[in-house]
């Protein structure tokens, strides 16, 4: 998908490839061979379906920056080429050669899979005229209220929201999150592999449309 000079492609599950002036991957998992090499890789937490060293091995090159939470560091110890590891916690802001990245809390409210005290994250990414909120593995949390201000900016605001249930929000909960933050476009993720199905993504889109929120289901690349 192309929007204002930025491409957003879904890699399956919770993985995305975002390109503007840089090539950015988020939580690549079970990705195909042959994808282009990464300038930046963003990793939200250490669970195997988000911090997959085997998948990162396919896309790292000399100088790739891997932005990750501290619990990922012991897994990402060695690649065939030198990379740069950047350890983050919630509430940080980075400027990586003109790509502005803010870490946003991501956690479960009533489940034990992703507890708040782990300090795991989602990301807000600013590339040109596009803002992308990658929610990570999260429920509908109070911190999302702070994201409502982005909807009033002159930039296109895209929200990538998990809909698969069990470990993350259900389709209904994700639609409530979309109603709260009011993105220009909401894209469902976290389905089709570990938990959730295409049906969850479709239900999410239907619920969002009832409230005038534009959505798009991306084909896996």
PDB file of C-alpha atoms in Angstrom:
ATOM      1  CA  UNK A   1       0.000   0.000   0.000  1.00  0.00           C
ATOM      2  CA  UNK A   2       1.334   3.422  -0.986  1.00  0.00           C
ATOM      3  CA  UNK A   3       0.328   6.607   0.811  1.00  0.00           C
ATOM      4  CA  UNK A   4       2.033  10.005   0.513  1.00  0.00           C
ATOM      5  CA  UNK A   5       5.329   8.500  -0.632  1.00  0.00           C
ATOM      6  CA  UNK A   6       5.416   5.856   2.093  1.00  0.00           C
ATOM      7  CA  UNK A   7       4.739   2.177   1.463  1.00  0.00           C
ATOM      8  CA  UNK A   8       3.250  -0.089   4.135  1.00  0.00           C
ATOM      9  CA  UNK A   9       3.287  -3.848   3.529  1.00  0.00           C
ATOM     10  CA  UNK A  10       2.057  -6.636   5.801  1.00  0.00           C
ATOM     11  CA  UNK A  11       4.437  -9.577   6.198  1.00  0.00           C
ATOM     12  CA  UNK A  12       1.956 -11.784   8.012  1.00  0.00           C
ATOM     13  CA  UNK A  13       1.077 -12.062  11.722  1.00  0.00           C
ATOM     14  CA  UNK A  14       2.362  -8.788  13.244  1.00  0.00           C
ATOM     15  CA  UNK A  15       5.181  -8.139  10.798  1.00  0.00           C
ATOM     16  CA  UNK A  16       5.359  -5.049   8.599  1.00  0.00           C
ATOM     17  CA  UNK A  17       7.721  -3.537   6.056  1.00  0.00           C
ATOM     18  CA  UNK A  18       7.600   0.257   5.881  1.00  0.00           C
ATOM     19  CA  UNK A  19       9.553   2.254   3.316  1.00  0.00           C
ATOM     20  CA  UNK A  20      10.117   5.937   2.749  1.00  0.00           C
ATOM     21  CA  UNK A  21      13.643   7.312   2.915  1.00  0.00           C
ATOM     22  CA  UNK A  22      14.582   4.204   4.920  1.00  0.00           C
ATOM     23  CA  UNK A  23      13.587   0.544   4.914  1.00  0.00           C
ATOM     24  CA  UNK A  24      12.013  -0.374   8.246  1.00  0.00           C
ATOM     25  CA  UNK A  25      10.815  -3.761   9.458  1.00  0.00           C
ATOM     26  CA  UNK A  26       8.654  -4.292  12.540  1.00  0.00           C
ATOM     27  CA  UNK A  27       8.512  -7.669  14.334  1.00  0.00           C
ATOM     28  CA  UNK A  28       9.278  -9.806  11.248  1.00  0.00           C
ATOM     29  CA  UNK A  29       8.148 -13.416  11.734  1.00  0.00           C
ATOM     30  CA  UNK A  30       8.122 -16.280   9.223  1.00  0.00           C
ATOM     31  CA  UNK A  31       8.863 -13.858   6.402  1.00  0.00           C
ATOM     32  CA  UNK A  32       9.699 -14.965   2.883  1.00  0.00           C
ATOM     33  CA  UNK A  33      13.239 -15.107   1.539  1.00  0.00           C
ATOM     34  CA  UNK A  34      14.386 -12.343  -0.771  1.00  0.00           C
ATOM     35  CA  UNK A  35      13.122  -9.244   1.015  1.00  0.00           C
ATOM     36  CA  UNK A  36      15.408  -6.236   0.777  1.00  0.00           C
ATOM     37  CA  UNK A  37      17.824  -5.512   3.589  1.00  0.00           C
ATOM     38  CA  UNK A  38      16.805  -3.375   6.543  1.00  0.00           C
ATOM     39  CA  UNK A  39      18.064   0.029   7.582  1.00  0.00           C
ATOM     40  CA  UNK A  40      16.062  -0.258  10.824  1.00  0.00           C
ATOM     41  CA  UNK A  41      14.357  -3.176  12.579  1.00  0.00           C
ATOM     42  CA  UNK A  42      11.913  -2.432  15.396  1.00  0.00           C
ATOM     43  CA  UNK A  43      11.246  -5.208  17.933  1.00  0.00           C
ATOM     44  CA  UNK A  44       8.478  -4.757  20.505  1.00  0.00           C
ATOM     45  CA  UNK A  45       9.318  -7.581  22.924  1.00  0.00           C
ATOM     46  CA  UNK A  46      11.094 -10.908  23.240  1.00  0.00           C
ATOM     47  CA  UNK A  47       8.309 -13.401  22.453  1.00  0.00           C
ATOM     48  CA  UNK A  48       9.410 -15.731  19.666  1.00  0.00           C
ATOM     49  CA  UNK A  49       6.802 -14.499  17.184  1.00  0.00           C
ATOM     50  CA  UNK A  50       8.055 -10.919  17.517  1.00  0.00           C
ATOM     51  CA  UNK A  51      11.773 -11.281  18.236  1.00  0.00           C
ATOM     52  CA  UNK A  52      12.751 -13.895  15.654  1.00  0.00           C
ATOM     53  CA  UNK A  53      16.487 -14.030  15.111  1.00  0.00           C
ATOM     54  CA  UNK A  54      16.042 -16.404  12.168  1.00  0.00           C
ATOM     55  CA  UNK A  55      13.891 -13.827  10.387  1.00  0.00           C
ATOM     56  CA  UNK A  56      16.160 -10.915  11.235  1.00  0.00           C
ATOM     57  CA  UNK A  57      19.068 -12.914   9.812  1.00  0.00           C
ATOM     58  CA  UNK A  58      17.329 -12.729   6.399  1.00  0.00           C
ATOM     59  CA  UNK A  59      17.256  -8.925   6.350  1.00  0.00           C
ATOM     60  CA  UNK A  60      20.198  -7.541   8.347  1.00  0.00           C
ATOM     61  CA  UNK A  61      23.081  -5.854   6.602  1.00  0.00           C
ATOM     62  CA  UNK A  62      26.154  -4.058   7.867  1.00  0.00           C
ATOM     63  CA  UNK A  63      24.971  -1.097   9.913  1.00  0.00           C
ATOM     64  CA  UNK A  64      21.341  -2.185  10.379  1.00  0.00           C
ATOM     65  CA  UNK A  65      19.947  -0.571  13.516  1.00  0.00           C
ATOM     66  CA  UNK A  66      17.863  -2.918  15.689  1.00  0.00           C
ATOM     67  CA  UNK A  67      15.669  -1.049  18.178  1.00  0.00           C
ATOM     68  CA  UNK A  68      14.502  -3.393  20.929  1.00  0.00           C
ATOM     69  CA  UNK A  69      13.466  -3.732  24.553  1.00  0.00           C
ATOM     70  CA  UNK A  70      16.105  -4.941  27.017  1.00  0.00           C
ATOM     71  CA  UNK A  71      14.730  -8.490  27.248  1.00  0.00           C
ATOM     72  CA  UNK A  72      15.574  -9.026  23.564  1.00  0.00           C
ATOM     73  CA  UNK A  73      19.271  -8.283  23.948  1.00  0.00           C
ATOM     74  CA  UNK A  74      20.321 -11.767  25.057  1.00  0.00           C
ATOM     75  CA  UNK A  75      18.650 -13.274  21.965  1.00  0.00           C
ATOM     76  CA  UNK A  76      20.198 -10.835  19.516  1.00  0.00           C
ATOM     77  CA  UNK A  77      23.840 -11.530  20.158  1.00  0.00           C
ATOM     78  CA  UNK A  78      25.474 -12.359  16.875  1.00  0.00           C
ATOM     79  CA  UNK A  79      24.915 -11.881  13.167  1.00  0.00           C
ATOM     80  CA  UNK A  80      27.211 -12.435  10.214  1.00  0.00           C
ATOM     81  CA  UNK A  81      27.583  -8.668   9.800  1.00  0.00           C
ATOM     82  CA  UNK A  82      28.053  -5.878  12.358  1.00  0.00           C
ATOM     83  CA  UNK A  83      24.772  -4.269  13.402  1.00  0.00           C
ATOM     84  CA  UNK A  84      23.857  -1.573  15.931  1.00  0.00           C
ATOM     85  CA  UNK A  85      21.632  -2.501  18.880  1.00  0.00           C
ATOM     86  CA  UNK A  86      19.547   0.266  20.488  1.00  0.00           C
ATOM     87  CA  UNK A  87      17.850  -0.638  23.774  1.00  0.00           C
ATOM     88  CA  UNK A  88      14.657   1.270  24.574  1.00  0.00           C
ATOM     89  CA  UNK A  89      11.965   1.486  27.222  1.00  0.00           C
ATOM     90  CA  UNK A  90       8.561   3.139  27.161  1.00  0.00           C
ATOM     91  CA  UNK A  91       8.373   6.884  26.635  1.00  0.00           C
ATOM     92  CA  UNK A  92      11.591   7.309  24.663  1.00  0.00           C
ATOM     93  CA  UNK A  93      12.091   9.310  21.486  1.00  0.00           C
ATOM     94  CA  UNK A  94      14.698   8.532  18.858  1.00  0.00           C
ATOM     95  CA  UNK A  95      15.794  10.313  15.709  1.00  0.00           C
ATOM     96  CA  UNK A  96      17.371   7.817  13.341  1.00  0.00           C
ATOM     97  CA  UNK A  97      18.591   9.789  10.344  1.00  0.00           C
ATOM     98  CA  UNK A  98      15.355  11.748  10.048  1.00  0.00           C
ATOM     99  CA  UNK A  99      13.019   8.906  11.088  1.00  0.00           C
ATOM    100  CA  UNK A 100      11.451   9.892  14.410  1.00  0.00           C
ATOM    101  CA  UNK A 101      10.412   6.987  16.615  1.00  0.00           C
ATOM    102  CA  UNK A 102       8.580   7.159  19.952  1.00  0.00           C
ATOM    103  CA  UNK A 103       8.038   4.125  22.165  1.00  0.00           C
ATOM    104  CA  UNK A 104       4.470   3.654  23.421  1.00  0.00           C
ATOM    105  CA  UNK A 105       3.442   1.273  26.261  1.00  0.00           C
ATOM    106  CA  UNK A 106       1.934  -2.054  25.171  1.00  0.00           C
ATOM    107  CA  UNK A 107       0.449  -4.450  27.710  1.00  0.00           C
ATOM    108  CA  UNK A 108      -2.535  -6.567  28.740  1.00  0.00           C
ATOM    109  CA  UNK A 109      -5.205  -5.303  31.132  1.00  0.00           C
ATOM    110  CA  UNK A 110      -6.806  -8.616  32.144  1.00  0.00           C
ATOM    111  CA  UNK A 111      -4.368 -11.227  30.827  1.00  0.00           C
ATOM    112  CA  UNK A 112      -0.930 -12.362  31.996  1.00  0.00           C
ATOM    113  CA  UNK A 113       0.810 -12.668  28.622  1.00  0.00           C
ATOM    114  CA  UNK A 114       2.095  -9.079  28.383  1.00  0.00           C
ATOM    115  CA  UNK A 115       2.205  -7.447  31.805  1.00  0.00           C
ATOM    116  CA  UNK A 116       2.760  -3.731  32.238  1.00  0.00           C
ATOM    117  CA  UNK A 117       5.827  -4.201  34.436  1.00  0.00           C
ATOM    118  CA  UNK A 118       7.689  -5.880  31.541  1.00  0.00           C
ATOM    119  CA  UNK A 119       7.972  -2.467  29.884  1.00  0.00           C
ATOM    120  CA  UNK A 120       7.217  -3.780  26.413  1.00  0.00           C
ATOM    121  CA  UNK A 121       6.397  -1.333  23.668  1.00  0.00           C
ATOM    122  CA  UNK A 122       4.589  -0.270  20.565  1.00  0.00           C
ATOM    123  CA  UNK A 123       6.001   2.413  18.260  1.00  0.00           C
ATOM    124  CA  UNK A 124       4.971   5.737  16.790  1.00  0.00           C
ATOM    125  CA  UNK A 125       6.908   6.279  13.571  1.00  0.00           C
ATOM    126  CA  UNK A 126       7.091   9.625  11.752  1.00  0.00           C
ATOM    127  CA  UNK A 127       8.152   9.426   8.106  1.00  0.00           C
ATOM    128  CA  UNK A 128       7.564  12.491   5.927  1.00  0.00           C
ATOM    129  CA  UNK A 129       3.850  13.272   5.855  1.00  0.00           C
ATOM    130  CA  UNK A 130       2.855   9.976   7.480  1.00  0.00           C
ATOM    131  CA  UNK A 131       2.500   8.964  11.144  1.00  0.00           C
ATOM    132  CA  UNK A 132       2.286   5.234  11.859  1.00  0.00           C
ATOM    133  CA  UNK A 133       1.196   3.847  15.220  1.00  0.00           C
ATOM    134  CA  UNK A 134       2.221   0.226  15.632  1.00  0.00           C
ATOM    135  CA  UNK A 135       0.373  -0.862  18.755  1.00  0.00           C
ATOM    136  CA  UNK A 136       2.347  -4.023  19.557  1.00  0.00           C
ATOM    137  CA  UNK A 137       0.873  -6.810  21.666  1.00  0.00           C
ATOM    138  CA  UNK A 138      -1.591  -4.835  23.731  1.00  0.00           C
ATOM    139  CA  UNK A 139      -5.103  -4.420  25.011  1.00  0.00           C
ATOM    140  CA  UNK A 140      -7.083  -1.195  24.920  1.00  0.00           C
ATOM    141  CA  UNK A 141      -5.028   0.737  27.478  1.00  0.00           C
ATOM    142  CA  UNK A 142      -5.410   4.210  29.038  1.00  0.00           C
ATOM    143  CA  UNK A 143      -2.243   5.458  27.331  1.00  0.00           C
ATOM    144  CA  UNK A 144      -4.007   5.314  23.984  1.00  0.00           C
ATOM    145  CA  UNK A 145      -5.991   8.372  25.060  1.00  0.00           C
ATOM    146  CA  UNK A 146      -2.805  10.397  24.586  1.00  0.00           C
ATOM    147  CA  UNK A 147      -2.728   9.442  20.906  1.00  0.00           C
ATOM    148  CA  UNK A 148      -5.945  11.265  20.078  1.00  0.00           C
ATOM    149  CA  UNK A 149      -4.006  14.456  19.331  1.00  0.00           C
ATOM    150  CA  UNK A 150      -2.375  12.875  16.305  1.00  0.00           C
ATOM    151  CA  UNK A 151      -5.707  12.660  14.495  1.00  0.00           C
ATOM    152  CA  UNK A 152      -5.876  16.445  14.268  1.00  0.00           C
ATOM    153  CA  UNK A 153      -2.490  16.888  12.617  1.00  0.00           C
ATOM    154  CA  UNK A 154      -1.941  17.622   8.939  1.00  0.00           C
ATOM    155  CA  UNK A 155      -0.231  14.243   8.512  1.00  0.00           C
ATOM    156  CA  UNK A 156      -1.876  10.969   7.529  1.00  0.00           C
ATOM    157  CA  UNK A 157      -2.223   8.930  10.720  1.00  0.00           C
ATOM    158  CA  UNK A 158      -2.180   5.137  10.243  1.00  0.00           C
ATOM    159  CA  UNK A 159      -2.897   2.749  13.125  1.00  0.00           C
ATOM    160  CA  UNK A 160      -1.746  -0.888  12.979  1.00  0.00           C
ATOM    161  CA  UNK A 161      -3.871  -2.662  15.590  1.00  0.00           C
ATOM    162  CA  UNK A 162      -3.888  -6.300  16.804  1.00  0.00           C
ATOM    163  CA  UNK A 163      -7.268  -8.009  16.473  1.00  0.00           C
ATOM    164  CA  UNK A 164      -6.623 -11.718  17.115  1.00  0.00           C
ATOM    165  CA  UNK A 165      -7.895 -11.954  20.683  1.00  0.00           C
ATOM    166  CA  UNK A 166      -6.500 -14.260  23.408  1.00  0.00           C
ATOM    167  CA  UNK A 167      -3.061 -12.586  23.666  1.00  0.00           C
ATOM    168  CA  UNK A 168      -4.178  -9.146  22.444  1.00  0.00           C
ATOM    169  CA  UNK A 169      -7.352  -7.184  21.716  1.00  0.00           C
ATOM    170  CA  UNK A 170     -10.360  -8.825  20.133  1.00  0.00           C
ATOM    171  CA  UNK A 171     -11.798  -7.318  16.966  1.00  0.00           C
ATOM    172  CA  UNK A 172     -14.380  -5.473  19.049  1.00  0.00           C
ATOM    173  CA  UNK A 173     -11.792  -4.125  21.490  1.00  0.00           C
ATOM    174  CA  UNK A 174      -9.536  -3.043  18.620  1.00  0.00           C
ATOM    175  CA  UNK A 175     -12.437  -1.174  17.026  1.00  0.00           C
ATOM    176  CA  UNK A 176     -12.940   0.652  20.328  1.00  0.00           C
ATOM    177  CA  UNK A 177      -9.249   1.582  20.261  1.00  0.00           C
ATOM    178  CA  UNK A 178      -9.672   2.905  16.734  1.00  0.00           C
ATOM    179  CA  UNK A 179     -12.686   4.950  17.834  1.00  0.00           C
ATOM    180  CA  UNK A 180     -10.570   6.429  20.621  1.00  0.00           C
ATOM    181  CA  UNK A 181      -7.471   7.402  18.643  1.00  0.00           C
ATOM    182  CA  UNK A 182      -9.300   8.306  15.398  1.00  0.00           C
ATOM    183  CA  UNK A 183      -6.674   7.379  12.771  1.00  0.00           C
ATOM    184  CA  UNK A 184      -6.963   8.339   9.112  1.00  0.00           C
ATOM    185  CA  UNK A 185      -6.684   4.615   8.372  1.00  0.00           C
ATOM    186  CA  UNK A 186      -6.740   1.527  10.610  1.00  0.00           C
ATOM    187  CA  UNK A 187      -5.093  -1.732   9.532  1.00  0.00           C
ATOM    188  CA  UNK A 188      -5.647  -5.010  11.427  1.00  0.00           C
ATOM    189  CA  UNK A 189      -2.759  -7.288  12.406  1.00  0.00           C
ATOM    190  CA  UNK A 190      -1.882 -10.194  14.733  1.00  0.00           C
ATOM    191  CA  UNK A 191      -4.046 -12.782  13.044  1.00  0.00           C
ATOM    192  CA  UNK A 192      -3.654 -15.712  10.691  1.00  0.00           C
ATOM    193  CA  UNK A 193      -0.688 -17.414  12.378  1.00  0.00           C
ATOM    194  CA  UNK A 194      -0.537 -17.670  16.177  1.00  0.00           C
ATOM    195  CA  UNK A 195      -4.037 -16.517  17.019  1.00  0.00           C
ATOM    196  CA  UNK A 196      -6.946 -14.927  15.212  1.00  0.00           C
ATOM    197  CA  UNK A 197      -8.217 -15.376  11.669  1.00  0.00           C
ATOM    198  CA  UNK A 198      -9.142 -13.325   8.642  1.00  0.00           C
ATOM    199  CA  UNK A 199     -12.658 -13.334  10.070  1.00  0.00           C
ATOM    200  CA  UNK A 200     -11.398 -11.276  13.036  1.00  0.00           C
ATOM    201  CA  UNK A 201      -9.851  -8.745  10.659  1.00  0.00           C
ATOM    202  CA  UNK A 202     -13.085  -8.521   8.703  1.00  0.00           C
ATOM    203  CA  UNK A 203     -15.147  -8.068  11.865  1.00  0.00           C
ATOM    204  CA  UNK A 204     -12.794  -5.291  12.965  1.00  0.00           C
ATOM    205  CA  UNK A 205     -13.270  -3.494   9.665  1.00  0.00           C
ATOM    206  CA  UNK A 206     -17.044  -3.844   9.828  1.00  0.00           C
ATOM    207  CA  UNK A 207     -17.192  -2.422  13.348  1.00  0.00           C
ATOM    208  CA  UNK A 208     -14.916   0.478  12.412  1.00  0.00           C
ATOM    209  CA  UNK A 209     -17.012   1.314   9.357  1.00  0.00           C
ATOM    210  CA  UNK A 210     -20.067   1.736  11.583  1.00  0.00           C
ATOM    211  CA  UNK A 211     -18.249   4.678  13.161  1.00  0.00           C
ATOM    212  CA  UNK A 212     -16.859   6.177   9.968  1.00  0.00           C
ATOM    213  CA  UNK A 213     -13.321   4.893  10.479  1.00  0.00           C
ATOM    214  CA  UNK A 214     -11.547   3.948   7.260  1.00  0.00           C
ATOM    215  CA  UNK A 215      -9.870   0.508   7.309  1.00  0.00           C
ATOM    216  CA  UNK A 216      -7.903  -1.730   4.989  1.00  0.00           C
ATOM    217  CA  UNK A 217      -6.969  -5.407   5.143  1.00  0.00           C
ATOM    218  CA  UNK A 218      -3.560  -5.863   3.539  1.00  0.00           C
ATOM    219  CA  UNK A 219      -2.549  -8.899   1.523  1.00  0.00           C
ATOM    220  CA  UNK A 220       0.512 -10.683   2.846  1.00  0.00           C
ATOM    221  CA  UNK A 221       3.711 -10.040   0.884  1.00  0.00           C
TER     222      UNK A 221
END
